[in-house]
Amino acid sequence: MSEMINHLPIFMRKSKVFLELFNAEEQELYQLNVAREDLLSQLSVDTATWGLDIYEKELKIKTDKTKTFEERRSVIKSKWRGFGKADSKLIQLVAESFMNGQVEVRYENPNGEPNPPYSIIVKFIGTRGVPTNLEDLQNLIEEIKPAHKGIEFEFTYITWNELERGTFTWNDIDLMILTRNEFETLKVE
């Protein structure tokens, strides 16, 4: 029952008219509070849902409703961080905020030329395998990197050394019934 009814004189608290009025008012106030909380959650990209459309429009990011909220949020965060000189630190910051994982960024001279074009290598070391929204990250890095530099991605997978020093046996792995992708991205402690 509504708290408001407690402010009425006792004889009015039993009135069906007042009870119905306060019940209706309570429902309206509840809906208003829910709408206010929803609106407040849109002010942070970490909690936004329908507000992601607005962030994407402002940042000129194509809205793709087939992506999860987390994937869309990471594109927005990366775009925000992607302003400034496109050095390895900026690319690392963008990639790490995008994937919520650790990456290593380096420049590599593929041909050994004196004035090489260099490629930017982004190696995923915090997550294994190919990230789900790699194409979005690639597009974002293409926007911020110098046009004459190439971009390559390296992925980490389980190694024989990790398996040999791991805590489980081959029989344990067989019992896990893993797909190839699950096996390749297995973390061995």
Short mmCIF file of C-alpha atoms in Angstrom, two decimals:
data_model
loop_
_atom_site.label_atom_id
_atom_site.label_comp_id
_atom_site.label_asym_id
_atom_site.label_seq_id
_atom_site.Cartn_x
_atom_site.Cartn_y
_atom_site.Cartn_z
CA MET A 1 0.00 0.00 0.00
CA SER A 2 1.10 3.50 -0.66
CA GLU A 3 3.06 5.47 1.93
CA MET A 4 0.93 8.50 1.05
CA ILE A 5 -2.17 7.04 2.67
CA ASN A 6 -0.45 7.15 6.06
CA HIS A 7 -0.52 10.95 5.89
CA LEU A 8 -4.32 11.05 5.86
CA PRO A 9 -6.54 11.20 8.92
CA ILE A 10 -7.53 7.73 10.13
CA PHE A 11 -11.17 7.96 8.99
CA MET A 12 -9.99 8.74 5.38
CA ARG A 13 -7.56 5.80 5.31
CA LYS A 14 -10.51 3.42 5.13
CA SER A 15 -12.18 5.24 2.25
CA LYS A 16 -12.36 3.11 -0.91
CA VAL A 17 -12.13 6.28 -3.01
CA PHE A 18 -8.85 7.33 -1.43
CA LEU A 19 -7.47 3.77 -1.51
CA GLU A 20 -8.16 3.51 -5.25
CA LEU A 21 -6.71 6.95 -5.93
CA PHE A 22 -3.53 6.20 -4.01
CA ASN A 23 -3.16 2.78 -5.62
CA ALA A 24 -3.45 4.33 -9.08
CA GLU A 25 -1.01 7.07 -8.12
CA GLU A 26 1.43 4.53 -6.72
CA GLN A 27 1.43 2.58 -10.00
CA GLU A 28 2.05 5.77 -11.98
CA LEU A 29 4.91 6.80 -9.70
CA TYR A 30 6.43 3.34 -9.98
CA GLN A 31 6.32 3.48 -13.80
CA LEU A 32 7.80 6.98 -13.72
CA ASN A 33 10.65 5.77 -11.50
CA VAL A 34 11.32 2.80 -13.81
CA ALA A 35 11.45 5.17 -16.82
CA ARG A 36 13.78 7.55 -14.95
CA GLU A 37 16.14 4.71 -14.01
CA ASP A 38 16.15 3.49 -17.61
CA LEU A 39 16.95 6.98 -18.85
CA LEU A 40 19.78 7.34 -16.33
CA SER A 41 21.26 4.02 -17.44
CA GLN A 42 21.53 5.39 -20.98
CA LEU A 43 23.93 8.09 -19.80
CA SER A 44 26.74 5.56 -19.41
CA VAL A 45 27.89 3.52 -22.38
CA ASP A 46 28.51 0.61 -19.98
CA THR A 47 24.81 0.36 -19.08
CA ALA A 48 23.16 1.84 -22.17
CA THR A 49 20.86 -0.29 -24.31
CA TRP A 50 18.62 1.75 -26.60
CA GLY A 51 20.97 4.72 -26.03
CA LEU A 52 23.72 2.90 -27.95
CA ASP A 53 21.95 4.01 -31.15
CA ILE A 54 22.51 7.64 -30.13
CA TYR A 55 26.18 7.09 -29.27
CA GLU A 56 26.74 5.31 -32.59
CA LYS A 57 25.01 8.07 -34.55
CA GLU A 58 27.09 10.73 -32.82
CA LEU A 59 30.33 8.86 -33.55
CA LYS A 60 29.26 7.97 -37.11
CA ILE A 61 29.32 4.24 -36.37
CA LYS A 62 26.98 2.10 -38.43
CA THR A 63 24.37 0.60 -36.09
CA ASP A 64 24.22 -3.17 -36.30
CA LYS A 65 21.42 -4.60 -34.14
CA THR A 66 22.64 -8.16 -34.78
CA LYS A 67 25.62 -7.49 -32.50
CA THR A 68 25.41 -7.88 -28.75
CA PHE A 69 25.27 -4.83 -26.51
CA GLU A 70 28.81 -5.65 -25.30
CA GLU A 71 30.17 -5.73 -28.86
CA ARG A 72 28.49 -2.43 -29.69
CA ARG A 73 29.75 -0.86 -26.46
CA SER A 74 33.32 -1.90 -27.19
CA VAL A 75 33.15 -0.26 -30.64
CA ILE A 76 31.89 2.96 -29.07
CA LYS A 77 34.58 2.97 -26.35
CA SER A 78 37.30 2.25 -28.86
CA LYS A 79 36.11 5.02 -31.14
CA TRP A 80 36.19 7.46 -28.22
CA ARG A 81 39.74 6.44 -27.39
CA GLY A 82 40.83 6.41 -31.00
CA PHE A 83 41.57 10.10 -31.29
CA GLY A 84 45.13 11.37 -31.32
CA LYS A 85 48.45 10.32 -32.81
CA ALA A 86 48.12 6.78 -34.17
CA ASP A 87 51.13 5.23 -32.48
CA SER A 88 51.39 1.75 -31.02
CA LYS A 89 50.19 2.94 -27.60
CA LEU A 90 46.99 4.40 -29.04
CA ILE A 91 46.32 1.29 -31.12
CA GLN A 92 46.96 -0.88 -28.06
CA LEU A 93 44.60 1.25 -25.96
CA VAL A 94 41.89 1.02 -28.62
CA ALA A 95 42.30 -2.73 -29.12
CA GLU A 96 42.34 -3.49 -25.40
CA SER A 97 39.25 -1.41 -24.71
CA PHE A 98 37.56 -3.02 -27.68
CA MET A 99 38.27 -6.62 -26.77
CA ASN A 100 38.40 -6.27 -22.98
CA GLY A 101 41.66 -8.19 -23.11
CA GLN A 102 45.37 -7.73 -23.32
CA VAL A 103 47.07 -7.14 -26.68
CA GLU A 104 50.60 -6.52 -27.81
CA VAL A 105 51.19 -4.03 -30.64
CA ARG A 106 54.38 -3.83 -32.64
CA TYR A 107 55.59 -2.54 -35.97
CA GLU A 108 57.25 -4.91 -38.35
CA ASN A 109 59.26 -4.35 -41.51
CA PRO A 110 58.24 -7.23 -43.77
CA ASN A 111 60.72 -6.57 -46.58
CA GLY A 112 63.79 -5.25 -44.78
CA GLU A 113 63.65 -2.09 -46.91
CA PRO A 114 65.50 1.04 -45.71
CA ASN A 115 62.30 3.16 -45.73
CA PRO A 116 59.74 0.44 -45.17
CA PRO A 117 55.99 0.85 -45.14
CA TYR A 118 55.82 -1.19 -41.91
CA SER A 119 52.93 -3.31 -40.82
CA ILE A 120 51.16 -2.89 -37.54
CA ILE A 121 50.88 -6.26 -35.79
CA VAL A 122 48.19 -6.65 -33.12
CA LYS A 123 48.68 -9.85 -31.14
CA PHE A 124 45.89 -11.00 -28.83
CA ILE A 125 47.54 -12.34 -25.69
CA GLY A 126 44.72 -11.90 -23.17
CA THR A 127 42.16 -13.95 -25.09
CA ARG A 128 42.62 -17.04 -27.19
CA GLY A 129 41.42 -17.63 -30.71
CA VAL A 130 39.75 -15.13 -33.02
CA PRO A 131 37.63 -12.52 -31.18
CA THR A 132 33.96 -12.45 -32.17
CA ASN A 133 33.90 -8.87 -33.43
CA LEU A 134 37.34 -8.73 -35.01
CA GLU A 135 35.96 -7.08 -38.16
CA ASP A 136 34.74 -4.09 -36.12
CA LEU A 137 38.16 -3.69 -34.50
CA GLN A 138 39.86 -3.97 -37.88
CA ASN A 139 37.61 -1.23 -39.31
CA LEU A 140 38.29 1.03 -36.35
CA ILE A 141 42.06 0.59 -36.56
CA GLU A 142 41.87 1.27 -40.31
CA GLU A 143 40.26 4.63 -39.45
CA ILE A 144 42.95 5.72 -37.00
CA LYS A 145 46.16 4.27 -38.44
CA PRO A 146 48.26 6.00 -41.08
CA ALA A 147 47.05 5.01 -44.55
CA HIS A 148 50.46 3.69 -45.68
CA LYS A 149 50.70 1.15 -42.87
CA GLY A 150 49.25 -2.32 -43.13
CA ILE A 151 47.51 -4.10 -40.28
CA GLU A 152 47.83 -7.74 -39.29
CA PHE A 153 46.39 -9.71 -36.42
CA GLU A 154 47.98 -12.59 -34.55
CA PHE A 155 46.01 -14.92 -32.35
CA THR A 156 47.12 -17.16 -29.52
CA TYR A 157 46.18 -20.78 -29.17
CA ILE A 158 47.20 -23.57 -26.85
CA THR A 159 50.77 -24.82 -27.36
CA TRP A 160 52.32 -28.24 -26.85
CA ASN A 161 54.48 -26.83 -24.07
CA GLU A 162 51.40 -25.64 -22.21
CA LEU A 163 49.77 -29.03 -22.61
CA GLU A 164 52.86 -30.85 -21.37
CA ARG A 165 53.18 -28.72 -18.24
CA GLY A 166 49.39 -28.54 -17.71
CA THR A 167 47.46 -29.89 -14.80
CA PHE A 168 45.48 -32.50 -16.70
CA THR A 169 46.28 -35.58 -18.75
CA TRP A 170 45.31 -36.44 -22.31
CA ASN A 171 42.64 -38.67 -20.81
CA ASP A 172 41.24 -35.65 -18.92
CA ILE A 173 41.13 -33.70 -22.17
CA ASP A 174 39.37 -36.58 -23.96
CA LEU A 175 36.73 -36.65 -21.21
CA MET A 176 36.05 -32.92 -21.70
CA ILE A 177 34.60 -33.62 -25.19
CA LEU A 178 35.82 -30.34 -26.65
CA THR A 179 35.29 -29.02 -30.15
CA ARG A 180 38.45 -28.14 -32.05
CA ASN A 181 37.96 -24.44 -31.32
CA GLU A 182 37.37 -25.12 -27.61
CA PHE A 183 40.52 -27.25 -27.50
CA GLU A 184 42.64 -24.66 -29.34
CA THR A 185 41.54 -21.88 -27.01
CA LEU A 186 41.81 -23.95 -23.82
CA LYS A 187 43.54 -22.22 -20.91
CA VAL A 188 45.93 -24.49 -19.06
CA GLU A 189 46.86 -23.43 -15.54
#
